[in-house]
mmCIF file of C-alpha atoms in Angstrom:
data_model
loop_
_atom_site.group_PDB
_atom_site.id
_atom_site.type_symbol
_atom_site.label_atom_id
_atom_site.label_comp_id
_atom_site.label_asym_id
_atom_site.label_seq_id
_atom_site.Cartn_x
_atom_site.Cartn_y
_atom_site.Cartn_z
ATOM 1 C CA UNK A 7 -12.100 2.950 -23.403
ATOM 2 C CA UNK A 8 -14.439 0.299 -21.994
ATOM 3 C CA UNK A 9 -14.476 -0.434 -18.192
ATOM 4 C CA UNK A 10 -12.925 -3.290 -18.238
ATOM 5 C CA UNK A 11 -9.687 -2.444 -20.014
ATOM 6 C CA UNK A 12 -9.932 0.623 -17.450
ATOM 7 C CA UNK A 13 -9.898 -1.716 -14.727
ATOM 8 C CA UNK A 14 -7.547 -4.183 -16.733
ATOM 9 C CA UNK A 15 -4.827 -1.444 -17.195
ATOM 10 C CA UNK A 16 -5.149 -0.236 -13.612
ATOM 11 C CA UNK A 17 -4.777 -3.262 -12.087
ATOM 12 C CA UNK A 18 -1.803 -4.573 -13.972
ATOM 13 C CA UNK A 19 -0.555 -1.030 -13.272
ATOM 14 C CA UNK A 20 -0.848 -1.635 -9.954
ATOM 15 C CA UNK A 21 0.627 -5.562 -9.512
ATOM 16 C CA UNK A 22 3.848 -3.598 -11.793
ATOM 17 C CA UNK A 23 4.060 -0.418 -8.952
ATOM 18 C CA UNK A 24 4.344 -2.778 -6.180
ATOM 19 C CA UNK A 25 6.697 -5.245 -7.664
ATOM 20 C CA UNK A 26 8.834 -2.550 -9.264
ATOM 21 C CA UNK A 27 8.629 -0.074 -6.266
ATOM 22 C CA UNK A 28 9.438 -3.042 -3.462
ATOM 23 C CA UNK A 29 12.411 -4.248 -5.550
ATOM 24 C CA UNK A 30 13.647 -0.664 -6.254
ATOM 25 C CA UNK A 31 13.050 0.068 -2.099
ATOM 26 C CA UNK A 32 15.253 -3.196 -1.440
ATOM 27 C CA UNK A 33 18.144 -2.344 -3.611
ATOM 28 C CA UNK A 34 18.349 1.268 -2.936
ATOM 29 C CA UNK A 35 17.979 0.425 1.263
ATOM 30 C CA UNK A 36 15.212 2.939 1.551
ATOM 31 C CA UNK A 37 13.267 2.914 4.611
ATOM 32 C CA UNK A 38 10.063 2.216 3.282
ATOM 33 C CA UNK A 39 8.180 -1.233 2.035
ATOM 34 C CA UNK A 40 6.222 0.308 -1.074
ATOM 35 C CA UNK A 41 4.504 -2.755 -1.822
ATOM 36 C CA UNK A 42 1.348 -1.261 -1.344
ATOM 37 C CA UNK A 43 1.334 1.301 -3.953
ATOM 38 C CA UNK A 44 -0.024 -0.787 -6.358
ATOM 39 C CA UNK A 45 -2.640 -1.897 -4.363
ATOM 40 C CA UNK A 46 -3.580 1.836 -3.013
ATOM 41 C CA UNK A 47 -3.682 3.206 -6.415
ATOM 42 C CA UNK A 48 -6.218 0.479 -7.724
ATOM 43 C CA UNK A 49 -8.442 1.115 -4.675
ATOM 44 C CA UNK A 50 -8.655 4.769 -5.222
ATOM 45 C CA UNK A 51 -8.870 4.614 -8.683
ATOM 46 C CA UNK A 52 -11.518 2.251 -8.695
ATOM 47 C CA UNK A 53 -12.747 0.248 -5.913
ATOM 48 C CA UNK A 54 -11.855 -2.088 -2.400
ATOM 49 C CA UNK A 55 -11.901 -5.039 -4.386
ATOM 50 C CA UNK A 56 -9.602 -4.119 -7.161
ATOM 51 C CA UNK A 57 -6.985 -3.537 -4.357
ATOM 52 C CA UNK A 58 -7.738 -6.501 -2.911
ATOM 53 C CA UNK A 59 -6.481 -8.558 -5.617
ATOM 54 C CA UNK A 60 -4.057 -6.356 -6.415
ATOM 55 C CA UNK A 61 -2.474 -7.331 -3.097
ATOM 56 C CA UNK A 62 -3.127 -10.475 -3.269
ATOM 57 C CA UNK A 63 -1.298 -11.015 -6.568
ATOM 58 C CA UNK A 64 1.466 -8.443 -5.380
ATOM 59 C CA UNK A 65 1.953 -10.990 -1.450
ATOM 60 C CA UNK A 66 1.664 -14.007 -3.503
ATOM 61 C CA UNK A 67 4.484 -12.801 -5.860
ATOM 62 C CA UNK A 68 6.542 -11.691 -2.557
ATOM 63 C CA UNK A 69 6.089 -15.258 -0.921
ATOM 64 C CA UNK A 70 7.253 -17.291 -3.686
ATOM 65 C CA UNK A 71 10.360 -14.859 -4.779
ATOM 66 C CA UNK A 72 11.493 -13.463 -1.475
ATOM 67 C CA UNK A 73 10.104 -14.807 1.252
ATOM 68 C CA UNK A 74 8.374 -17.946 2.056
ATOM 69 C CA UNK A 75 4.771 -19.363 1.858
ATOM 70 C CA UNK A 76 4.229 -18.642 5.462
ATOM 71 C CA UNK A 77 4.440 -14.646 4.944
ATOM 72 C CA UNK A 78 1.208 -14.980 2.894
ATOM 73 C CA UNK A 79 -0.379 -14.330 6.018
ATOM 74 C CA UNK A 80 0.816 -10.948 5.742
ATOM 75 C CA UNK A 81 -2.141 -10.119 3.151
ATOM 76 C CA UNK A 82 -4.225 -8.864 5.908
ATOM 77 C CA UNK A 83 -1.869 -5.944 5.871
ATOM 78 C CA UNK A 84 -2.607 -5.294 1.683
ATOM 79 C CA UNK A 85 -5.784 -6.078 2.242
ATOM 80 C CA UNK A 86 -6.689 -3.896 5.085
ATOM 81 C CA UNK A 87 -4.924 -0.969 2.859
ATOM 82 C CA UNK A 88 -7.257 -1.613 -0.052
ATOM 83 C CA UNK A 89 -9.837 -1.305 2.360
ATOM 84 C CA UNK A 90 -8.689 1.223 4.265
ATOM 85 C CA UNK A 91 -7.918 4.001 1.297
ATOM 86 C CA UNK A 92 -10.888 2.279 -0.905
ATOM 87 C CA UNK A 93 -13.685 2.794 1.960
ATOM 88 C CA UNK A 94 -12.236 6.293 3.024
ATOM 89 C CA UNK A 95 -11.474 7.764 -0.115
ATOM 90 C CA UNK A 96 -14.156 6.965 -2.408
ATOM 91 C CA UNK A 97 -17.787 8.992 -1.425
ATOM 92 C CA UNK A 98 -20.127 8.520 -4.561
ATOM 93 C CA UNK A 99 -17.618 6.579 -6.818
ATOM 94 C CA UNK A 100 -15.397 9.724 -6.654
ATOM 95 C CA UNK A 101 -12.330 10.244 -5.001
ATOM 96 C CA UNK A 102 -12.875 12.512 -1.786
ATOM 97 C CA UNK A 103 -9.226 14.272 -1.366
ATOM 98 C CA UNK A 104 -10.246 15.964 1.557
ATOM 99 C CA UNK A 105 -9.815 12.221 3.282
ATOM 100 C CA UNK A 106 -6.112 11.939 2.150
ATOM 101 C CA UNK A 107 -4.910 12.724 5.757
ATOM 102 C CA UNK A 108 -7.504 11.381 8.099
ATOM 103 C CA UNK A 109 -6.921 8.354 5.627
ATOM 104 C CA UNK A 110 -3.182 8.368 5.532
ATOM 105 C CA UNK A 111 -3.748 8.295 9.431
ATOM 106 C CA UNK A 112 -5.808 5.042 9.861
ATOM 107 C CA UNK A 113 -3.224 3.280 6.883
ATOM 108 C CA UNK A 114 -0.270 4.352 9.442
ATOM 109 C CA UNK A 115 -1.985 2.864 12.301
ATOM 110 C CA UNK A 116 -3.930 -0.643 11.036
ATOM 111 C CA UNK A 117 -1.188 -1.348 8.624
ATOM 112 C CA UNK A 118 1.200 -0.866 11.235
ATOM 113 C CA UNK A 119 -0.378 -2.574 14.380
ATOM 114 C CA UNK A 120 -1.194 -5.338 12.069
ATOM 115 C CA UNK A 121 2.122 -5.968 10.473
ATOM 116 C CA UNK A 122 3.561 -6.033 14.032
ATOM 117 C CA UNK A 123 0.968 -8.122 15.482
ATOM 118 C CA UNK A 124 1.561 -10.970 12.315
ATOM 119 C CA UNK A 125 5.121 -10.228 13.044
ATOM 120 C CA UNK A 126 5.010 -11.172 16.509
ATOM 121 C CA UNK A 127 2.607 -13.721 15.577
ATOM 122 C CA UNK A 128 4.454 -16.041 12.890
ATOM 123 C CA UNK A 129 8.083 -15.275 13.810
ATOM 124 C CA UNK A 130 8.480 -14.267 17.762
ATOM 125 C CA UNK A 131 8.825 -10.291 16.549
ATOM 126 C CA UNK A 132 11.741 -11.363 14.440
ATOM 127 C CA UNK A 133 11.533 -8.331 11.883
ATOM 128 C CA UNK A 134 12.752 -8.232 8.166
ATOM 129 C CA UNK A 135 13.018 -4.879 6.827
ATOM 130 C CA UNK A 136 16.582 -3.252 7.667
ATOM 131 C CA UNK A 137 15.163 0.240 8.793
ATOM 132 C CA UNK A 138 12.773 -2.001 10.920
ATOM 133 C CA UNK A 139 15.412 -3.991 12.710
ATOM 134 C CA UNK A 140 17.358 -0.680 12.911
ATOM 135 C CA UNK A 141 14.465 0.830 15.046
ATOM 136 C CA UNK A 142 14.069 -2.205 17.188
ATOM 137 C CA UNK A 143 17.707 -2.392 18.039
ATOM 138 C CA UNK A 144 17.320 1.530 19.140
ATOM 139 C CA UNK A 145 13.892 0.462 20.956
ATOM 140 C CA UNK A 146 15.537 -2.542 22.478
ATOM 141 C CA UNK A 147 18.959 -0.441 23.635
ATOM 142 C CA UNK A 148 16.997 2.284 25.324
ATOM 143 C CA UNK A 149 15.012 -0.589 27.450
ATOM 144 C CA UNK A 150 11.827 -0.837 25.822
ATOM 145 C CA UNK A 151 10.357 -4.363 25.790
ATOM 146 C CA UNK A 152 11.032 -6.478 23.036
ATOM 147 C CA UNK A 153 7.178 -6.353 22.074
ATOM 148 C CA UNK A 154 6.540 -2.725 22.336
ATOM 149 C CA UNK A 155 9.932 -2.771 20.238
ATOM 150 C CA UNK A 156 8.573 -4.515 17.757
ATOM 151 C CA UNK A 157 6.001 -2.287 17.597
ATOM 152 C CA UNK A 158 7.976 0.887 17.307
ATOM 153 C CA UNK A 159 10.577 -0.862 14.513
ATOM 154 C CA UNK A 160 7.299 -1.283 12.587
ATOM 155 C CA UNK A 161 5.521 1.436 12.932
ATOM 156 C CA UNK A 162 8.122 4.348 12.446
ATOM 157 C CA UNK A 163 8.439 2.545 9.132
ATOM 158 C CA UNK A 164 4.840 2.719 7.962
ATOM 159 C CA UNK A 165 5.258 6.270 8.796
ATOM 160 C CA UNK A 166 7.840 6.783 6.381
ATOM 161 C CA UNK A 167 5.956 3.510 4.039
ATOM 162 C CA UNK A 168 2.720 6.007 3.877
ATOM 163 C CA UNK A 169 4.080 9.184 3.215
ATOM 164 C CA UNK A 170 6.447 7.535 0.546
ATOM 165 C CA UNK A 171 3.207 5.885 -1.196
ATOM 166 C CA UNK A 172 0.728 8.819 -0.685
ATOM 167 C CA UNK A 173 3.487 11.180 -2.785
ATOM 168 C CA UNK A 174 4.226 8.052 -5.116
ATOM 169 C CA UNK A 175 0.175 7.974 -6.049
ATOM 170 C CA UNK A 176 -0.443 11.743 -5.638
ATOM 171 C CA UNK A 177 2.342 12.120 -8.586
ATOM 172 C CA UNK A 178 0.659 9.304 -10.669
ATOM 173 C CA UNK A 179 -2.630 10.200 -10.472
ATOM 174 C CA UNK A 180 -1.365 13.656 -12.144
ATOM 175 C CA UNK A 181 0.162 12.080 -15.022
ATOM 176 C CA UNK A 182 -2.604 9.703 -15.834
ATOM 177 C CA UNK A 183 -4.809 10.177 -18.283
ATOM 178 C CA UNK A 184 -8.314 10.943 -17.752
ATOM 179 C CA UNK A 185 -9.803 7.458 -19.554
ATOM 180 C CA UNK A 186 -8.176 5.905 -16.826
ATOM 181 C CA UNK A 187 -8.578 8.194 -13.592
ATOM 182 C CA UNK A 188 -12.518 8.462 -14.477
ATOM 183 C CA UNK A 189 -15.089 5.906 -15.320
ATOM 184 C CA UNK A 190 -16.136 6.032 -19.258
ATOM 185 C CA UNK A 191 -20.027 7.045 -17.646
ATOM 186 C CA UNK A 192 -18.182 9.971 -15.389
ATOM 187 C CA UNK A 193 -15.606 11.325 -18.455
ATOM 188 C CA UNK A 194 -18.921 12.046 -20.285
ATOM 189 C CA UNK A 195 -20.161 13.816 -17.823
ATOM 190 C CA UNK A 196 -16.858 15.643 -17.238
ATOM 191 C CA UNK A 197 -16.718 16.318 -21.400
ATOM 192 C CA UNK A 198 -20.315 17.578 -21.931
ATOM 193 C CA UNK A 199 -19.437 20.170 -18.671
#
């Protein structure tokens, strides 16, 4: 398999997962976003900027279906992820599992801060997800300020959001096959071994 259907596969693979997985998450009334799975899994699998425009075709989708055109700004939450798991994952153009929970870390926090910080930004802290709202309400009712609130109902669900993806991709990356997990130049390598 040439490169290019390796990345072609991948990333339509990946624009599917987070469609798929978001739509299944809404239905169900799971705590968790999963439209960043896709995304993830094309910036482990092969680099930052697959991921990138994974995401990008994954928040466009979301703003014309479900939301509106103003929650496109909420890219620089996909985008950061790509980044995130494609810069800390990746040493050599291999995938460096030792970084899964330092990198799982930094996802929970800059995906989190920044989806609260947009949130605040473009709507007053008005959040969407159910789960979220649920854990602002608590925030709110105990006395916490509606912008640390905000905070909280966002983050506790990236917890969960992370977690949920990281098992999600762990699972997938055990099924694929080999032409797609490995570059054709590192499955020779792996063949003549």
């Amino acid at each position: 398999m040439s490169n290019k259907t390796r990345y072609l596969i991948i990333m339509v693979l990946g624009v599917v997962m987070n469609r798929l997985l978001y739509v299944l998450s809404m239905h169900f009334g799971l705590p968790f976003w999963l439209d960043m799975s896709g995304t993830i899994l094309a910036a482990l699998l092969l680099e930052p900027t697959a991921g990138l425009l994974v995401g990008l075709v994954n928040n466009f989708g979301l703003a014309v279906f479900n939301y509106s055109s103003s929650s496109l700004i909420f890219y620089a939450v996909s985008a950061a992820a790509a980044l995130v798991v494609g810069v800390n994952m990746r040493r050599n153009g291999q995938i460096d599992w030792k970084q899964t929970v330092p990198t799982m870390g930094l996802l929970i926090l800059v995906t989190g801060v920044l989806s609260a910080l947009l949130s605040i930004w473009q709507t007053g802290g008005t959040l969407t997800h159910p789960w979220e709202v649920y854990f602002y309400d608590l925030a709110i009712s105990a006395g916490v300020p509606w912008v640390l609130a905000c905070f909280i109902g966002t983050m506790v669900i990236k917890v969960f959001d992370v977690i949920a993806t990281a098992g999600i991709i762990a699972l997938l990356y055990f099924v694929l096959p080999n032409s797609l997990k490995y570059p054709p130049e590192t499955l020779m390598e792996k063949e003549k071994v």
